Coordinates of C-alpha atoms and ligand atoms in Angstrom, one line a residue:
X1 CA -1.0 37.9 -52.6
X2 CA -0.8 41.6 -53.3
X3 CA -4.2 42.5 -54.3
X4 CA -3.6 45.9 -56.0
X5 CA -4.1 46.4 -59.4
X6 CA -2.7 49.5 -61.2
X7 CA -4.3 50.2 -64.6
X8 CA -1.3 51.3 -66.8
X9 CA -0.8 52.4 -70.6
X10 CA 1.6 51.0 -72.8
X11 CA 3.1 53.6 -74.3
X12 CA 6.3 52.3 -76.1
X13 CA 6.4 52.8 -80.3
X14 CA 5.9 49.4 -82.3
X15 CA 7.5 50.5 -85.3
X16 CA 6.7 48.5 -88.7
X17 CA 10.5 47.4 -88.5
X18 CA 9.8 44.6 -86.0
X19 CA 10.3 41.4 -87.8
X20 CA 7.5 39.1 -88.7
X21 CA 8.7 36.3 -86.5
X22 CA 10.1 38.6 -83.7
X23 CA 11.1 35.4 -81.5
X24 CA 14.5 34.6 -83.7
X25 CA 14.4 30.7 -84.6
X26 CA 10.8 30.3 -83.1
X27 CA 8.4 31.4 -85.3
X28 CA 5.8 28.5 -83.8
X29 CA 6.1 30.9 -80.8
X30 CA 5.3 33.9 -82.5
X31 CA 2.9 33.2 -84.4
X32 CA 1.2 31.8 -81.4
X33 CA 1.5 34.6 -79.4
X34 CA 0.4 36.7 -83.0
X35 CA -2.6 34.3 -82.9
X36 CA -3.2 35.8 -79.4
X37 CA -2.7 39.6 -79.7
X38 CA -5.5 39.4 -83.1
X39 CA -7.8 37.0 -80.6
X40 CA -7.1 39.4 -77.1
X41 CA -9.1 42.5 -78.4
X42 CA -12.8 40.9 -78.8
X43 CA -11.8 38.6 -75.8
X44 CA -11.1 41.4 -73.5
X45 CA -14.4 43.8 -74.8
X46 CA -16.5 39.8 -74.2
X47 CA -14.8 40.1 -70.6
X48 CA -15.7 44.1 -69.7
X49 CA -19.2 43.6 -71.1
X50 CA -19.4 40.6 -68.3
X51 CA -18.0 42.6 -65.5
X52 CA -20.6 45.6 -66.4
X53 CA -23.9 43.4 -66.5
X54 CA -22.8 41.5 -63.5
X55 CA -21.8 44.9 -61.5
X56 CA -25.3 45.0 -59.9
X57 CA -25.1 42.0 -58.1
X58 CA -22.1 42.8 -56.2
X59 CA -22.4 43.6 -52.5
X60 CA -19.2 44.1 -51.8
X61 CA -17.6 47.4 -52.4
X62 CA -14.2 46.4 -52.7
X63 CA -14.9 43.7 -54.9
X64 CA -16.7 46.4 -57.1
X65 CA -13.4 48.4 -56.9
X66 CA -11.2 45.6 -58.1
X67 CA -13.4 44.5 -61.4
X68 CA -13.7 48.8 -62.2
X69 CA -9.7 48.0 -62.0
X70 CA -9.5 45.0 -64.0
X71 CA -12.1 46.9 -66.6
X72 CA -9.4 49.8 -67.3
X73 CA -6.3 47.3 -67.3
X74 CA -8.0 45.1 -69.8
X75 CA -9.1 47.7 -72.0
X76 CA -5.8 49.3 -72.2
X77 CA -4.4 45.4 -73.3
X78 CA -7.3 45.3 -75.7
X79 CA -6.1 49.2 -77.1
X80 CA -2.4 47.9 -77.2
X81 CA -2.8 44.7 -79.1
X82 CA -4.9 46.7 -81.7
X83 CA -1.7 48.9 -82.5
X84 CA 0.2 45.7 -83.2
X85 CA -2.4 44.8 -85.5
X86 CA -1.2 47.6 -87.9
X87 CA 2.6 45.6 -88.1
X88 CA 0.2 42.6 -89.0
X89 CA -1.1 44.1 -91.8
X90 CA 2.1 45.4 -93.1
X91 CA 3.4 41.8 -92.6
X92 CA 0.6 40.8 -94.9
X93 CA -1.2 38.8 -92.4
X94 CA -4.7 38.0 -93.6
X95 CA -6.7 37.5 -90.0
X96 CA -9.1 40.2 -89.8
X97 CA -12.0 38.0 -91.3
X98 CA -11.7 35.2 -88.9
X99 CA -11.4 37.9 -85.7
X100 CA -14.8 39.6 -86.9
X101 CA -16.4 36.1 -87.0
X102 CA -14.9 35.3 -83.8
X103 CA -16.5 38.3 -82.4
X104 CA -19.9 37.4 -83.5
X105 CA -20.0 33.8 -83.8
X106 CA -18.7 33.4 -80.3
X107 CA -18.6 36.5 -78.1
X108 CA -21.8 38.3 -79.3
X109 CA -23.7 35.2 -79.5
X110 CA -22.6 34.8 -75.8
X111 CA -23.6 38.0 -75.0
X112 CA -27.1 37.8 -76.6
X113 CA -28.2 34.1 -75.7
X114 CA -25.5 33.3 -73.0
X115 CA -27.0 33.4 -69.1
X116 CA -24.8 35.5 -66.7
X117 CA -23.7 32.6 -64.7
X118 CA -22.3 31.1 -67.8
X119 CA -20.5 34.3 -68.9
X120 CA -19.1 35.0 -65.6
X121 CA -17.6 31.2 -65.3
X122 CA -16.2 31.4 -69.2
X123 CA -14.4 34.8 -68.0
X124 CA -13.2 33.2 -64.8
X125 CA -11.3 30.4 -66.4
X126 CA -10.0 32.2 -69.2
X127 CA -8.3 34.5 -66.8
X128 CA -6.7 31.8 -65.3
X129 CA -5.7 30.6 -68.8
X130 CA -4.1 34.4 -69.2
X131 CA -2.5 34.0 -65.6
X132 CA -0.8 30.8 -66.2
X133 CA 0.6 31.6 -69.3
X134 CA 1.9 35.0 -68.0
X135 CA 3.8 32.6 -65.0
X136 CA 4.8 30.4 -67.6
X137 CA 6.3 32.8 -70.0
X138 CA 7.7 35.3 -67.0
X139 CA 9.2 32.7 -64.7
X140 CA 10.4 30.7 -67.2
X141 CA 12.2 33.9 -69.4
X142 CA 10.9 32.2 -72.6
X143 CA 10.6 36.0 -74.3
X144 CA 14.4 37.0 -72.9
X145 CA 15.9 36.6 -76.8
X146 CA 12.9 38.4 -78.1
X147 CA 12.4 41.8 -79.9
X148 CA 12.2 43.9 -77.2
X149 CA 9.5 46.1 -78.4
X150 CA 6.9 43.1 -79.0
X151 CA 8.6 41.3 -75.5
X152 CA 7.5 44.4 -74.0
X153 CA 4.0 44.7 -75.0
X154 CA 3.8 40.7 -74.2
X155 CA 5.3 40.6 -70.6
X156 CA 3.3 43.9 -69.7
X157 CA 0.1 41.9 -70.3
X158 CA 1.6 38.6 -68.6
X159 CA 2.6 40.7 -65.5
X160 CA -1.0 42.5 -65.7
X161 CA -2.5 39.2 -66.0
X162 CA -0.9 37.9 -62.8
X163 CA -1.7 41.3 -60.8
X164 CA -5.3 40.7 -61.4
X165 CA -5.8 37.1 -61.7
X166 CA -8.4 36.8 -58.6
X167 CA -10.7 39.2 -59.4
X168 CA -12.8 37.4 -62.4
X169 CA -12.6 34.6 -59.9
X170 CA -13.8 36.6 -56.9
X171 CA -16.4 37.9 -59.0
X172 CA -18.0 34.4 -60.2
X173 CA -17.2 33.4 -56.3
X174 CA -20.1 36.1 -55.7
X175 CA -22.3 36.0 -58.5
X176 CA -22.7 31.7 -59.0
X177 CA -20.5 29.8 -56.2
X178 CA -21.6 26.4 -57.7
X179 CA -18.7 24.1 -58.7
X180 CA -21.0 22.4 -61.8
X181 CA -21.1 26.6 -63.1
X182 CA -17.3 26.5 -62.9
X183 CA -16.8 23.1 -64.6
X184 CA -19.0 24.2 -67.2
X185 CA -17.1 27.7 -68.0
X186 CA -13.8 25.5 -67.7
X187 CA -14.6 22.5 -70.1
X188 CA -16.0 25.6 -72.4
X189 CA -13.1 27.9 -72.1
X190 CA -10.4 25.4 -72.4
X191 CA -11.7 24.3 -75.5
X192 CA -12.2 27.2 -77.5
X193 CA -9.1 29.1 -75.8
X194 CA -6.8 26.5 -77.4
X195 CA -9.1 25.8 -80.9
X196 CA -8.7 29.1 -81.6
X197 CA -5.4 30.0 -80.2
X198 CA -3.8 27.3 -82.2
X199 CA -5.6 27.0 -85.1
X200 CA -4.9 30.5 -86.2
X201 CA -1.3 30.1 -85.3
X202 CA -1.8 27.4 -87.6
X203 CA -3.0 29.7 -90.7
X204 CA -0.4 32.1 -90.1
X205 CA 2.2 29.5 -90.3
X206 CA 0.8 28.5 -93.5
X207 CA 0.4 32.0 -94.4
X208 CA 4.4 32.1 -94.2
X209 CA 4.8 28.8 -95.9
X210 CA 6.5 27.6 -93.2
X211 CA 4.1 24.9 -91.7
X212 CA 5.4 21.7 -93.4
X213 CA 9.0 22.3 -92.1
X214 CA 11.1 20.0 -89.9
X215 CA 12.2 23.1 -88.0
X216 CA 8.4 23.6 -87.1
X217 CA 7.3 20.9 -85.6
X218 CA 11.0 20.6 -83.5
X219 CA 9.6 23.9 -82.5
X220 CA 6.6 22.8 -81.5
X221 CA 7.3 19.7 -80.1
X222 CA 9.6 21.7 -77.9
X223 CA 7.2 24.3 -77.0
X224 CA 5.2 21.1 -76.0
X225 CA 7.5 18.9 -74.5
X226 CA 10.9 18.8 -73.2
X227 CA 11.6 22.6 -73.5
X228 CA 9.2 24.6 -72.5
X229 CA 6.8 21.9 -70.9
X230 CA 3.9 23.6 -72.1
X231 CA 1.7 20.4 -72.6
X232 CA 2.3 19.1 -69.2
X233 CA 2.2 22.8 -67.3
X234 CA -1.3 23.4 -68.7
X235 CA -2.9 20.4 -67.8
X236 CA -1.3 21.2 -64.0
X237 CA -2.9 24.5 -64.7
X238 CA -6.3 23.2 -65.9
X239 CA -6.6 20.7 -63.1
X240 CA -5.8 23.0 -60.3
X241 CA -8.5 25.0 -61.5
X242 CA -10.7 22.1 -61.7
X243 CA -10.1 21.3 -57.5
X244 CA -12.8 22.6 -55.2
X245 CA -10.4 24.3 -52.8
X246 CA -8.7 26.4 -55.6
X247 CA -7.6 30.1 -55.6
X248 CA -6.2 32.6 -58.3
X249 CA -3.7 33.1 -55.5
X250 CA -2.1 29.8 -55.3
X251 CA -0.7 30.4 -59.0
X252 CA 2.1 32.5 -57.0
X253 CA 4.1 34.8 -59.6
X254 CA 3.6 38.1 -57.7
X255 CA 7.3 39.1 -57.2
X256 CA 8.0 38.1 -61.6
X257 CA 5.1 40.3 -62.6
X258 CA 6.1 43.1 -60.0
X259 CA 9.6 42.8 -61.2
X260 CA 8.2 43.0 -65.0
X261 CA 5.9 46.3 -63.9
X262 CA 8.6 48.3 -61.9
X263 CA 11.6 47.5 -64.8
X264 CA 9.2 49.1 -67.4
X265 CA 8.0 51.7 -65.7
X266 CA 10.9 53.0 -64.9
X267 CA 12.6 52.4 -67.9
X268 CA 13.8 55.8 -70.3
X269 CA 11.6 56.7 -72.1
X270 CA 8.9 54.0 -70.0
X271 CA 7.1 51.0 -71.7
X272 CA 4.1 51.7 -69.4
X273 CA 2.5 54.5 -67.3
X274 CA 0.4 54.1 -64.8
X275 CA -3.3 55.8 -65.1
X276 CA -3.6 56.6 -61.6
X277 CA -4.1 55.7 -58.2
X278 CA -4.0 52.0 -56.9
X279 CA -7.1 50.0 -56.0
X280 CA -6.9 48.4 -53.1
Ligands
FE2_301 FE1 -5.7 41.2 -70.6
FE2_302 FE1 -7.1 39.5 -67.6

């Protein structure tokens, strides 16, 4: 496993022109993956803040490197998920309530009453939650037929996510090695990821009028089941990470995310930029 991580900016326009359901004939897709760009920002801030307070515990100096790294990556997904927010509002999206209650209810709270250990295992897993789905939705090309400006901004993340899925890992590895701390941040993480996740794909869908449709719950069902396999991947996923011996590594998905990187960085005018030199 390649263990640099580049911090890079997304740079490419999201125009107000990009269409509501910008996956054509899966609007249970996108609006899951809208559910996830209003839930990313306050996710990513809850994940920096854990890095920070647990940055004086780390001895090793590489390790230190890699989570300063993984700080300017995510806050560049949080800053580029927040600009998509504005076409949510043009779209007439009502979410912004239910993000600020998120926030506090959840990541604050966490902040304020949650130990480090905790913290630090509910950051791990969720990485891996982010790592897997970038595989998934990379490897398996489920964005191809998407609008390329909102496929952009997604597979930047995914590959991003893949590039530096060790590193929360690594980090609870150093800070609390126990396997109970992990199972607790898993059974935790897990939960609420996929509450939240789909219950505000949920609203929006009923936002649109569009939840009580046939065509929606083929959509899902497929998402599920026989098309994309999602059910039965994340369980994989979510027991992997339950096994004593695992490793961000093993998730594979290097070359797809590299692929993803160099194709928009070098595309005219680039999708990304990259901030500066590599960590190693
Ligand atoms: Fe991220
Ligand atoms: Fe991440």
């Amino acid at each position: 496993m390649d263990e640099s991580i580049t911090p890079r900016r997304f740079v490419e326009a999201l125009p107000h022109d990009v269409p509501k359901h910008w996956l054509p004939g899966n609007e249970v897709v996108s609006s899951l993956l809208n559910a996830y760009t209003v839930l990313v920002p306050a996710n990513e801030a809850f994940y920096i803040r854990t890095l920070n307070a647990c940055q004086s515990r780390i001895a090793d100096p590489a390790l230190r490197a890699r989570c300063q790294a993984f700080i300017r990556q995510e806050a560049q997904h949080g800053v580029a998920h927040k600009r998509y927010w504005q076409n949510l509002d043009a779209q007439g999206y009502a979410y912004r309530g239910f993000e600020r209650v998120v926030d506090r209810v959840i990541f604050r709270t966490m902040d304020r009453w949650g130990p480090l250990w905790l913290r630090a295992s509910l950051v791990s897993c969720v990485e891996h939650i982010n790592a897997y789905l970038g595989y998934e939705f990379l490897s398996q090309a489920i964005l191809s037929e998407a609008d390329p400006r909102v496929r952009d901004l997604m597979e930047w993340h995914f590959a991003e996510e893949i590039e530096h899925r060790a590193v929360a890992f690594d980090l609870l590895q150093a800070v609390a090695p126990r396997y109970a701390v992990r199972l607790a941040g898993a059974l935790t993480t897990a939960a609420l990821f996929y509450l939240l996740m789909t219950g505000l794909a949920i609203a929006l869908l009923a936002q649109d009028r569009l939840l009580w449709r046939r065509s929606t719950l083929h959509q899902a069902v497929e998402h599920v089941g026989p098309g994309h396999q999602m059910g039965r991947r994340t369980l994989r996923h979510l027991w992997n990470y339950l096994k004593p011996g695992f490793h961000p590594a093993q998730l594979g998905g290097d070359a797809v995310a590299a692929a993803t990187l160099a194709r928009q960085t070098a595309a005219r005018p680039p999708v990304v930029v990259a901030m500066g030199a590599k960590a190693e």
